[in-house]
Amino acid sequence: MAEDDAVPLTGKVKDKLIATKQDWAREGRLLTGMHADPRAERLPPGQRLVQDFPVLDLGVQPDVNPQNWRLRIEGLVAAPVRLTLEEFRALPQVERVNDIHCVTQWSRYDNSWHGVSVATLLEMARPKDEARFVALTSYDGYTTNLAMADFAREENLFAHSWEGAPLERRHGGPVRLVVPHLYFWKSPKWVTRIELLREDRPGFWEVRGYHNRGDPWMEERYG
Ligand SMILES: Nc1nc2c(c(=O)[nH]1)N[C@H]1C(S)=C(S)[C@@H](COP(=O)(O)O)O[C@H]1N2
Ligand SMILES: [Mo]
């Protein structure tokens, strides 16, 4: 569609970095072999707490013109959704505060996000019964996948703000998904397309050795 066409990508894909991470997955690097109970332990096994907010991407940070930004929910839904940024911001807004856990071992506590809950968008789209999986696509070409049950959780949201300020481009602005109960690679930045599917469709890191689900307390780093 025309409005999605010209999204300038700034930077160059870091092939070497991607290959290194893929090697780590093959070797099982960073694994402690421990499991933890999220009700008892706030910090998942093998993680360390940081105060800053690291930036991780494939080397490209798309420069999305807010006028051209679209969010679509398609596939196995009764009512496909296609929103402009203005329409998205007019939906009921929520705040969520949560901890995030990156597979590269940093965790950050108490992140405040503002945006639209996944539940609100799903109510609009009305998933069909056969919809069991979700494939997410971003403006940098990144993809990731979730089971419906992981996507539809109450705490998940499409966030446009972090700590009370508009989400910076490097962290996924205008809008990113936040799925705090899984490793942060399952939270796509610059998200644009949500497809509800009958069969699972592994995403960028999932086909490069990362775990298909990515539960930090089970230390599901690699699959
Ligand atoms: N579109 C897109 N989303 C993405 C990524 C990416 O490269 N592209 N990287 C993922 C990974 S591996 C992590 S750890 C988090 C990092 O988010 P941050 O840069 O805001 O810390 O974004 C995830 N979402
Ligand atoms: Mo990551």
PDB file of C-alpha atoms and ligand atoms in Angstrom:
ATOM      1  CA  MET A   1       0.000   0.000   0.000  1.00  0.00           C
ATOM      2  CA  ALA A   2       1.184   3.487  -0.822  1.00  0.00           C
ATOM      3  CA  GLU A   3       1.344   4.768   2.735  1.00  0.00           C
ATOM      4  CA  ASP A   4       3.745   1.999   3.759  1.00  0.00           C
ATOM      5  CA  ASP A   5       6.022   2.370   0.796  1.00  0.00           C
ATOM      6  CA  ALA A   6       8.741   4.844   1.592  1.00  0.00           C
ATOM      7  CA  VAL A   7      10.061   4.147   5.062  1.00  0.00           C
ATOM      8  CA  PRO A   8      13.699   5.226   5.086  1.00  0.00           C
ATOM      9  CA  LEU A   9      15.945   2.769   6.892  1.00  0.00           C
ATOM     10  CA  THR A  10      18.847   4.521   8.569  1.00  0.00           C
ATOM     11  CA  GLY A  11      21.959   2.398   8.992  1.00  0.00           C
ATOM     12  CA  LYS A  12      23.148  -0.873   7.618  1.00  0.00           C
ATOM     13  CA  VAL A  13      22.179  -4.351   8.757  1.00  0.00           C
ATOM     14  CA  LYS A  14      24.873  -5.673  11.108  1.00  0.00           C
ATOM     15  CA  ASP A  15      25.475  -9.069   9.487  1.00  0.00           C
ATOM     16  CA  LYS A  16      28.450  -9.848  11.728  1.00  0.00           C
ATOM     17  CA  LEU A  17      26.547  -9.124  14.905  1.00  0.00           C
ATOM     18  CA  ILE A  18      23.641 -11.266  13.735  1.00  0.00           C
ATOM     19  CA  ALA A  19      26.035 -14.139  12.904  1.00  0.00           C
ATOM     20  CA  THR A  20      27.672 -13.868  16.357  1.00  0.00           C
ATOM     21  CA  LYS A  21      24.336 -14.087  18.128  1.00  0.00           C
ATOM     22  CA  GLN A  22      23.423 -17.077  15.983  1.00  0.00           C
ATOM     23  CA  ASP A  23      26.693 -18.777  17.029  1.00  0.00           C
ATOM     24  CA  TRP A  24      25.930 -18.092  20.683  1.00  0.00           C
ATOM     25  CA  ALA A  25      22.548 -19.724  20.254  1.00  0.00           C
ATOM     26  CA  ARG A  26      24.185 -22.804  18.727  1.00  0.00           C
ATOM     27  CA  GLU A  27      26.724 -22.999  21.565  1.00  0.00           C
ATOM     28  CA  GLY A  28      24.175 -22.314  24.304  1.00  0.00           C
ATOM     29  CA  ARG A  29      26.182 -19.326  25.568  1.00  0.00           C
ATOM     30  CA  LEU A  30      24.926 -17.446  28.636  1.00  0.00           C
ATOM     31  CA  LEU A  31      22.922 -20.436  29.912  1.00  0.00           C
ATOM     32  CA  THR A  32      22.991 -21.063  33.658  1.00  0.00           C
ATOM     33  CA  GLY A  33      20.794 -24.169  33.530  1.00  0.00           C
ATOM     34  CA  MET A  34      18.599 -22.795  36.305  1.00  0.00           C
ATOM     35  CA  HIS A  35      14.864 -22.220  36.470  1.00  0.00           C
ATOM     36  CA  ALA A  36      13.063 -19.805  38.765  1.00  0.00           C
ATOM     37  CA  ASP A  37       9.568 -19.084  39.970  1.00  0.00           C
ATOM     38  CA  PRO A  38       8.434 -15.621  38.813  1.00  0.00           C
ATOM     39  CA  ARG A  39       6.354 -15.257  41.994  1.00  0.00           C
ATOM     40  CA  ALA A  40       9.423 -15.769  44.189  1.00  0.00           C
ATOM     41  CA  GLU A  41      12.265 -14.246  42.135  1.00  0.00           C
ATOM     42  CA  ARG A  42      12.048 -10.895  40.438  1.00  0.00           C
ATOM     43  CA  LEU A  43      15.312 -11.318  38.496  1.00  0.00           C
ATOM     44  CA  PRO A  44      15.237 -14.344  36.140  1.00  0.00           C
ATOM     45  CA  PRO A  45      18.217 -16.755  36.098  1.00  0.00           C
ATOM     46  CA  GLY A  46      21.385 -15.485  34.411  1.00  0.00           C
ATOM     47  CA  GLN A  47      20.156 -11.872  34.238  1.00  0.00           C
ATOM     48  CA  ARG A  48      21.759  -8.728  35.688  1.00  0.00           C
ATOM     49  CA  LEU A  49      20.023  -5.515  36.531  1.00  0.00           C
ATOM     50  CA  VAL A  50      20.829  -2.338  34.577  1.00  0.00           C
ATOM     51  CA  GLN A  51      19.743   1.255  35.178  1.00  0.00           C
ATOM     52  CA  ASP A  52      20.252   2.513  31.615  1.00  0.00           C
ATOM     53  CA  PHE A  53      18.141   1.427  28.635  1.00  0.00           C
ATOM     54  CA  PRO A  54      20.306  -0.393  26.069  1.00  0.00           C
ATOM     55  CA  VAL A  55      19.378  -0.222  22.381  1.00  0.00           C
ATOM     56  CA  LEU A  56      19.300  -3.430  20.346  1.00  0.00           C
ATOM     57  CA  ASP A  57      18.410  -3.673  16.684  1.00  0.00           C
ATOM     58  CA  LEU A  58      19.640  -5.174  13.441  1.00  0.00           C
ATOM     59  CA  GLY A  59      21.544  -2.005  12.563  1.00  0.00           C
ATOM     60  CA  VAL A  60      18.633  -0.183  10.991  1.00  0.00           C
ATOM     61  CA  GLN A  61      16.250   2.199  12.713  1.00  0.00           C
ATOM     62  CA  PRO A  62      13.397   3.059  10.338  1.00  0.00           C
ATOM     63  CA  ASP A  63      12.397   6.706  10.155  1.00  0.00           C
ATOM     64  CA  VAL A  64       8.611   6.340   9.995  1.00  0.00           C
ATOM     65  CA  ASN A  65       6.730   9.444   8.921  1.00  0.00           C
ATOM     66  CA  PRO A  66       3.867   9.707  11.459  1.00  0.00           C
ATOM     67  CA  GLN A  67       1.529  10.644   8.585  1.00  0.00           C
ATOM     68  CA  ASN A  68       2.243   7.349   6.842  1.00  0.00           C
ATOM     69  CA  TRP A  69       2.351   5.088   9.892  1.00  0.00           C
ATOM     70  CA  ARG A  70      -0.266   2.318   9.914  1.00  0.00           C
ATOM     71  CA  LEU A  71      -1.101  -0.500  12.290  1.00  0.00           C
ATOM     72  CA  ARG A  72      -2.945  -3.434  10.756  1.00  0.00           C
ATOM     73  CA  ILE A  73      -4.553  -6.501  12.271  1.00  0.00           C
ATOM     74  CA  GLU A  74      -5.223  -9.085   9.601  1.00  0.00           C
ATOM     75  CA  GLY A  75      -5.533 -12.783   8.947  1.00  0.00           C
ATOM     76  CA  LEU A  76      -8.004 -14.827  10.973  1.00  0.00           C
ATOM     77  CA  VAL A  77     -10.112 -11.935  12.267  1.00  0.00           C
ATOM     78  CA  ALA A  78     -13.784 -11.096  11.704  1.00  0.00           C
ATOM     79  CA  ALA A  79     -13.023  -7.369  11.336  1.00  0.00           C
ATOM     80  CA  PRO A  80      -9.582  -6.458   9.945  1.00  0.00           C
ATOM     81  CA  VAL A  81      -8.211  -3.284  11.551  1.00  0.00           C
ATOM     82  CA  ARG A  82      -6.170  -0.564   9.884  1.00  0.00           C
ATOM     83  CA  LEU A  83      -5.321   2.458  12.011  1.00  0.00           C
ATOM     84  CA  THR A  84      -3.566   5.751  11.454  1.00  0.00           C
ATOM     85  CA  LEU A  85      -1.511   7.168  14.316  1.00  0.00           C
ATOM     86  CA  GLU A  86      -4.298   9.628  15.040  1.00  0.00           C
ATOM     87  CA  GLU A  87      -6.882   6.835  15.219  1.00  0.00           C
ATOM     88  CA  PHE A  88      -4.557   4.742  17.378  1.00  0.00           C
ATOM     89  CA  ARG A  89      -4.067   7.598  19.833  1.00  0.00           C
ATOM     90  CA  ALA A  90      -7.846   8.144  20.035  1.00  0.00           C
ATOM     91  CA  LEU A  91      -8.379   4.597  21.403  1.00  0.00           C
ATOM     92  CA  PRO A  92      -8.654   4.037  25.175  1.00  0.00           C
ATOM     93  CA  GLN A  93      -5.226   4.580  26.725  1.00  0.00           C
ATOM     94  CA  VAL A  94      -3.614   2.567  29.496  1.00  0.00           C
ATOM     95  CA  GLU A  95      -0.467   2.797  31.575  1.00  0.00           C
ATOM     96  CA  ARG A  96       1.494  -0.357  32.369  1.00  0.00           C
ATOM     97  CA  VAL A  97       4.586  -0.595  34.580  1.00  0.00           C
ATOM     98  CA  ASN A  98       6.714  -3.675  34.091  1.00  0.00           C
ATOM     99  CA  ASP A  99      10.166  -5.263  34.118  1.00  0.00           C
ATOM    100  CA  ILE A 100      11.926  -6.141  30.873  1.00  0.00           C
ATOM    101  CA  HIS A 101      14.427  -8.953  30.317  1.00  0.00           C
ATOM    102  CA  CYS A 102      16.720  -9.125  27.292  1.00  0.00           C
ATOM    103  CA  VAL A 103      18.204 -12.437  26.185  1.00  0.00           C
ATOM    104  CA  THR A 104      21.657 -10.759  26.212  1.00  0.00           C
ATOM    105  CA  GLN A 105      21.304 -10.801  30.017  1.00  0.00           C
ATOM    106  CA  TRP A 106      20.204  -7.308  30.993  1.00  0.00           C
ATOM    107  CA  SER A 107      17.002  -6.658  32.874  1.00  0.00           C
ATOM    108  CA  ARG A 108      15.434  -3.313  33.679  1.00  0.00           C
ATOM    109  CA  TYR A 109      12.824  -2.850  36.392  1.00  0.00           C
ATOM    110  CA  ASP A 110       9.751  -0.610  36.566  1.00  0.00           C
ATOM    111  CA  ASN A 111       9.394   0.686  33.021  1.00  0.00           C
ATOM    112  CA  SER A 112       6.331   2.867  32.623  1.00  0.00           C
ATOM    113  CA  TRP A 113       4.603   2.630  29.251  1.00  0.00           C
ATOM    114  CA  HIS A 114       1.555   4.391  27.830  1.00  0.00           C
ATOM    115  CA  GLY A 115      -0.398   3.082  24.877  1.00  0.00           C
ATOM    116  CA  VAL A 116      -3.256   0.817  23.826  1.00  0.00           C
ATOM    117  CA  SER A 117      -3.728  -2.593  25.388  1.00  0.00           C
ATOM    118  CA  VAL A 118      -3.601  -5.646  23.155  1.00  0.00           C
ATOM    119  CA  ALA A 119      -7.003  -6.559  24.596  1.00  0.00           C
ATOM    120  CA  THR A 120      -8.550  -3.373  23.157  1.00  0.00           C
ATOM    121  CA  LEU A 121      -7.221  -4.083  19.668  1.00  0.00           C
ATOM    122  CA  LEU A 122      -8.316  -7.718  19.805  1.00  0.00           C
ATOM    123  CA  GLU A 123     -11.829  -6.648  20.778  1.00  0.00           C
ATOM    124  CA  MET A 124     -11.921  -4.499  17.642  1.00  0.00           C
ATOM    125  CA  ALA A 125     -10.577  -7.213  15.320  1.00  0.00           C
ATOM    126  CA  ARG A 126     -12.559 -10.128  16.810  1.00  0.00           C
ATOM    127  CA  PRO A 127     -10.234 -13.116  16.293  1.00  0.00           C
ATOM    128  CA  LYS A 128     -11.747 -16.218  14.758  1.00  0.00           C
ATOM    129  CA  ASP A 129     -11.673 -19.427  16.792  1.00  0.00           C
ATOM    130  CA  GLU A 130      -8.973 -20.903  14.550  1.00  0.00           C
ATOM    131  CA  ALA A 131      -6.540 -18.074  15.345  1.00  0.00           C
ATOM    132  CA  ARG A 132      -3.881 -19.743  17.505  1.00  0.00           C
ATOM    133  CA  PHE A 133      -0.698 -17.816  16.603  1.00  0.00           C
ATOM    134  CA  VAL A 134       0.385 -14.277  15.854  1.00  0.00           C
ATOM    135  CA  ALA A 135       3.035 -13.101  13.384  1.00  0.00           C
ATOM    136  CA  LEU A 136       4.321  -9.541  13.865  1.00  0.00           C
ATOM    137  CA  THR A 137       6.099  -7.480  11.212  1.00  0.00           C
ATOM    138  CA  SER A 138       7.991  -4.212  11.695  1.00  0.00           C
ATOM    139  CA  TYR A 139       9.097  -1.350   9.463  1.00  0.00           C
ATOM    140  CA  ASP A 140      12.730  -2.555   9.588  1.00  0.00           C
ATOM    141  CA  GLY A 141      11.683  -5.957   8.210  1.00  0.00           C
ATOM    142  CA  TYR A 142      12.043  -7.617  11.634  1.00  0.00           C
ATOM    143  CA  THR A 143       9.535 -10.344  12.451  1.00  0.00           C
ATOM    144  CA  THR A 144       8.650 -12.305  15.557  1.00  0.00           C
ATOM    145  CA  ASN A 145       5.931 -14.753  16.573  1.00  0.00           C
ATOM    146  CA  LEU A 146       3.770 -15.387  19.612  1.00  0.00           C
ATOM    147  CA  ALA A 147       1.134 -17.892  20.633  1.00  0.00           C
ATOM    148  CA  MET A 148      -2.283 -16.223  20.964  1.00  0.00           C
ATOM    149  CA  ALA A 149      -2.249 -16.925  24.715  1.00  0.00           C
ATOM    150  CA  ASP A 150       1.052 -15.019  25.100  1.00  0.00           C
ATOM    151  CA  PHE A 151      -0.110 -12.158  22.872  1.00  0.00           C
ATOM    152  CA  ALA A 152      -3.532 -11.695  24.487  1.00  0.00           C
ATOM    153  CA  ARG A 153      -2.247 -11.249  28.056  1.00  0.00           C
ATOM    154  CA  GLU A 154      -3.704  -8.432  30.102  1.00  0.00           C
ATOM    155  CA  GLU A 155      -0.363  -6.644  30.726  1.00  0.00           C
ATOM    156  CA  ASN A 156       0.642  -6.426  27.033  1.00  0.00           C
ATOM    157  CA  LEU A 157       0.318  -3.150  25.168  1.00  0.00           C
ATOM    158  CA  PHE A 158       1.217  -1.288  22.023  1.00  0.00           C
ATOM    159  CA  ALA A 159       3.224   1.544  23.562  1.00  0.00           C
ATOM    160  CA  HIS A 160       3.801   5.031  22.182  1.00  0.00           C
ATOM    161  CA  SER A 161       5.417   6.449  25.328  1.00  0.00           C
ATOM    162  CA  TRP A 162       8.035   5.364  27.842  1.00  0.00           C
ATOM    163  CA  GLU A 163       8.540   7.096  31.183  1.00  0.00           C
ATOM    164  CA  GLY A 164       6.007   9.759  30.194  1.00  0.00           C
ATOM    165  CA  ALA A 165       7.704  10.860  26.972  1.00  0.00           C
ATOM    166  CA  PRO A 166       7.106   9.794  23.349  1.00  0.00           C
ATOM    167  CA  LEU A 167       8.967   6.574  22.597  1.00  0.00           C
ATOM    168  CA  GLU A 168      12.257   7.474  20.950  1.00  0.00           C
ATOM    169  CA  ARG A 169      12.881   6.169  17.470  1.00  0.00           C
ATOM    170  CA  ARG A 170      15.796   4.003  18.658  1.00  0.00           C
ATOM    171  CA  HIS A 171      13.440   2.247  21.111  1.00  0.00           C
ATOM    172  CA  GLY A 172      10.793   1.602  18.462  1.00  0.00           C
ATOM    173  CA  GLY A 173       8.820   4.839  18.084  1.00  0.00           C
ATOM    174  CA  PRO A 174       6.206   5.691  16.966  1.00  0.00           C
ATOM    175  CA  VAL A 175       4.846   2.424  18.434  1.00  0.00           C
ATOM    176  CA  ARG A 176       6.255  -0.852  19.742  1.00  0.00           C
ATOM    177  CA  LEU A 177       4.668  -3.898  21.296  1.00  0.00           C
ATOM    178  CA  VAL A 178       5.591  -4.704  24.930  1.00  0.00           C
ATOM    179  CA  VAL A 179       5.237  -8.334  26.082  1.00  0.00           C
ATOM    180  CA  PRO A 180       7.003  -8.247  29.441  1.00  0.00           C
ATOM    181  CA  HIS A 181       6.650 -11.899  30.479  1.00  0.00           C
ATOM    182  CA  LEU A 182       8.886 -13.054  27.592  1.00  0.00           C
ATOM    183  CA  TYR A 183      12.433 -12.074  26.557  1.00  0.00           C
ATOM    184  CA  PHE A 184      12.469  -8.654  24.958  1.00  0.00           C
ATOM    185  CA  TRP A 185      13.136  -9.886  21.409  1.00  0.00           C
ATOM    186  CA  LYS A 186       9.413 -10.842  21.476  1.00  0.00           C
ATOM    187  CA  SER A 187       8.552  -7.115  21.804  1.00  0.00           C
ATOM    188  CA  PRO A 188       8.863  -5.737  18.258  1.00  0.00           C
ATOM    189  CA  LYS A 189       9.836  -2.100  17.784  1.00  0.00           C
ATOM    190  CA  TRP A 190       8.354  -0.048  14.868  1.00  0.00           C
ATOM    191  CA  VAL A 191       5.571  -2.629  14.620  1.00  0.00           C
ATOM    192  CA  THR A 192       3.098  -2.303  11.753  1.00  0.00           C
ATOM    193  CA  ARG A 193       1.427  -5.633  10.988  1.00  0.00           C
ATOM    194  CA  ILE A 194      -0.235  -8.207  13.199  1.00  0.00           C
ATOM    195  CA  GLU A 195      -1.381 -11.383  11.468  1.00  0.00           C
ATOM    196  CA  LEU A 196      -3.503 -13.956  13.233  1.00  0.00           C
ATOM    197  CA  LEU A 197      -2.725 -17.442  12.014  1.00  0.00           C
ATOM    198  CA  ARG A 198      -3.755 -21.043  12.357  1.00  0.00           C
ATOM    199  CA  GLU A 199      -0.138 -22.291  12.172  1.00  0.00           C
ATOM    200  CA  ASP A 200       2.908 -20.842  13.888  1.00  0.00           C
ATOM    201  CA  ARG A 201       5.371 -18.819  11.780  1.00  0.00           C
ATOM    202  CA  PRO A 202       8.796 -18.429  13.488  1.00  0.00           C
ATOM    203  CA  GLY A 203      10.325 -14.953  13.146  1.00  0.00           C
ATOM    204  CA  PHE A 204      13.771 -13.434  12.578  1.00  0.00           C
ATOM    205  CA  TRP A 205      15.565 -14.717  15.691  1.00  0.00           C
ATOM    206  CA  GLU A 206      13.391 -17.800  16.076  1.00  0.00           C
ATOM    207  CA  VAL A 207      14.720 -19.185  12.762  1.00  0.00           C
ATOM    208  CA  ARG A 208      18.285 -18.305  13.876  1.00  0.00           C
ATOM    209  CA  GLY A 209      18.408 -20.519  16.933  1.00  0.00           C
ATOM    210  CA  TYR A 210      16.468 -18.542  19.521  1.00  0.00           C
ATOM    211  CA  HIS A 211      13.751 -20.299  21.492  1.00  0.00           C
ATOM    212  CA  ASN A 212      10.271 -20.231  19.984  1.00  0.00           C
ATOM    213  CA  ARG A 213       8.614 -19.000  23.217  1.00  0.00           C
ATOM    214  CA  GLY A 214      11.362 -17.285  25.249  1.00  0.00           C
ATOM    215  CA  ASP A 215      10.242 -17.504  28.899  1.00  0.00           C
ATOM    216  CA  PRO A 216      13.018 -15.819  30.975  1.00  0.00           C
ATOM    217  CA  TRP A 217      12.213 -17.763  34.181  1.00  0.00           C
ATOM    218  CA  MET A 218      12.609 -21.046  32.311  1.00  0.00           C
ATOM    219  CA  GLU A 219      15.712 -19.603  30.675  1.00  0.00           C
ATOM    220  CA  GLU A 220      14.306 -20.330  27.221  1.00  0.00           C
ATOM    221  CA  ARG A 221      17.076 -18.392  25.449  1.00  0.00           C
ATOM    222  CA  TYR A 222      17.712 -20.856  22.644  1.00  0.00           C
ATOM    223  CA  GLY A 223      15.546 -23.483  21.037  1.00  0.00           C
TER     224      GLY A 223
HETATM  225  N1  LIG B   1      11.643  -4.134  14.808  1.00  0.00           N
HETATM  226  C1  LIG B   1      12.524  -4.627  15.675  1.00  0.00           C
HETATM  227  N2  LIG B   1      12.102  -4.937  16.907  1.00  0.00           N
HETATM  228  C2  LIG B   1      12.975  -5.428  17.812  1.00  0.00           C
HETATM  229  C3  LIG B   1      14.320  -5.675  17.471  1.00  0.00           C
HETATM  230  C4  LIG B   1      14.736  -5.342  16.146  1.00  0.00           C
HETATM  231  O1  LIG B   1      15.901  -5.510  15.755  1.00  0.00           O
HETATM  232  N3  LIG B   1      13.798  -4.822  15.276  1.00  0.00           N
HETATM  233  N4  LIG B   1      15.163  -6.207  18.412  1.00  0.00           N
HETATM  234  C5  LIG B   1      14.556  -6.946  19.511  1.00  0.00           C
HETATM  235  C6  LIG B   1      15.502  -7.228  20.566  1.00  0.00           C
HETATM  236  S1  LIG B   1      16.598  -8.477  20.300  1.00  0.00           S
HETATM  237  C7  LIG B   1      15.455  -6.576  21.768  1.00  0.00           C
HETATM  238  S2  LIG B   1      16.412  -7.048  23.076  1.00  0.00           S
HETATM  239  C8  LIG B   1      14.579  -5.415  21.978  1.00  0.00           C
HETATM  240  C9  LIG B   1      15.410  -4.213  22.326  1.00  0.00           C
HETATM  241  O2  LIG B   1      14.621  -3.085  22.558  1.00  0.00           O
HETATM  242  P1  LIG B   1      15.336  -1.732  22.958  1.00  0.00           P
HETATM  243  O3  LIG B   1      16.309  -1.372  21.863  1.00  0.00           O
HETATM  244  O4  LIG B   1      14.256  -0.732  23.134  1.00  0.00           O
HETATM  245  O5  LIG B   1      16.070  -2.017  24.254  1.00  0.00           O
HETATM  246  O6  LIG B   1      13.814  -5.098  20.815  1.00  0.00           O
HETATM  247  C10 LIG B   1      13.360  -6.217  20.092  1.00  0.00           C
HETATM  248  N5  LIG B   1      12.503  -5.730  19.054  1.00  0.00           N
HETATM  249 MO    MO B   2      17.556  -8.972  22.462  1.00  0.00          MO
END
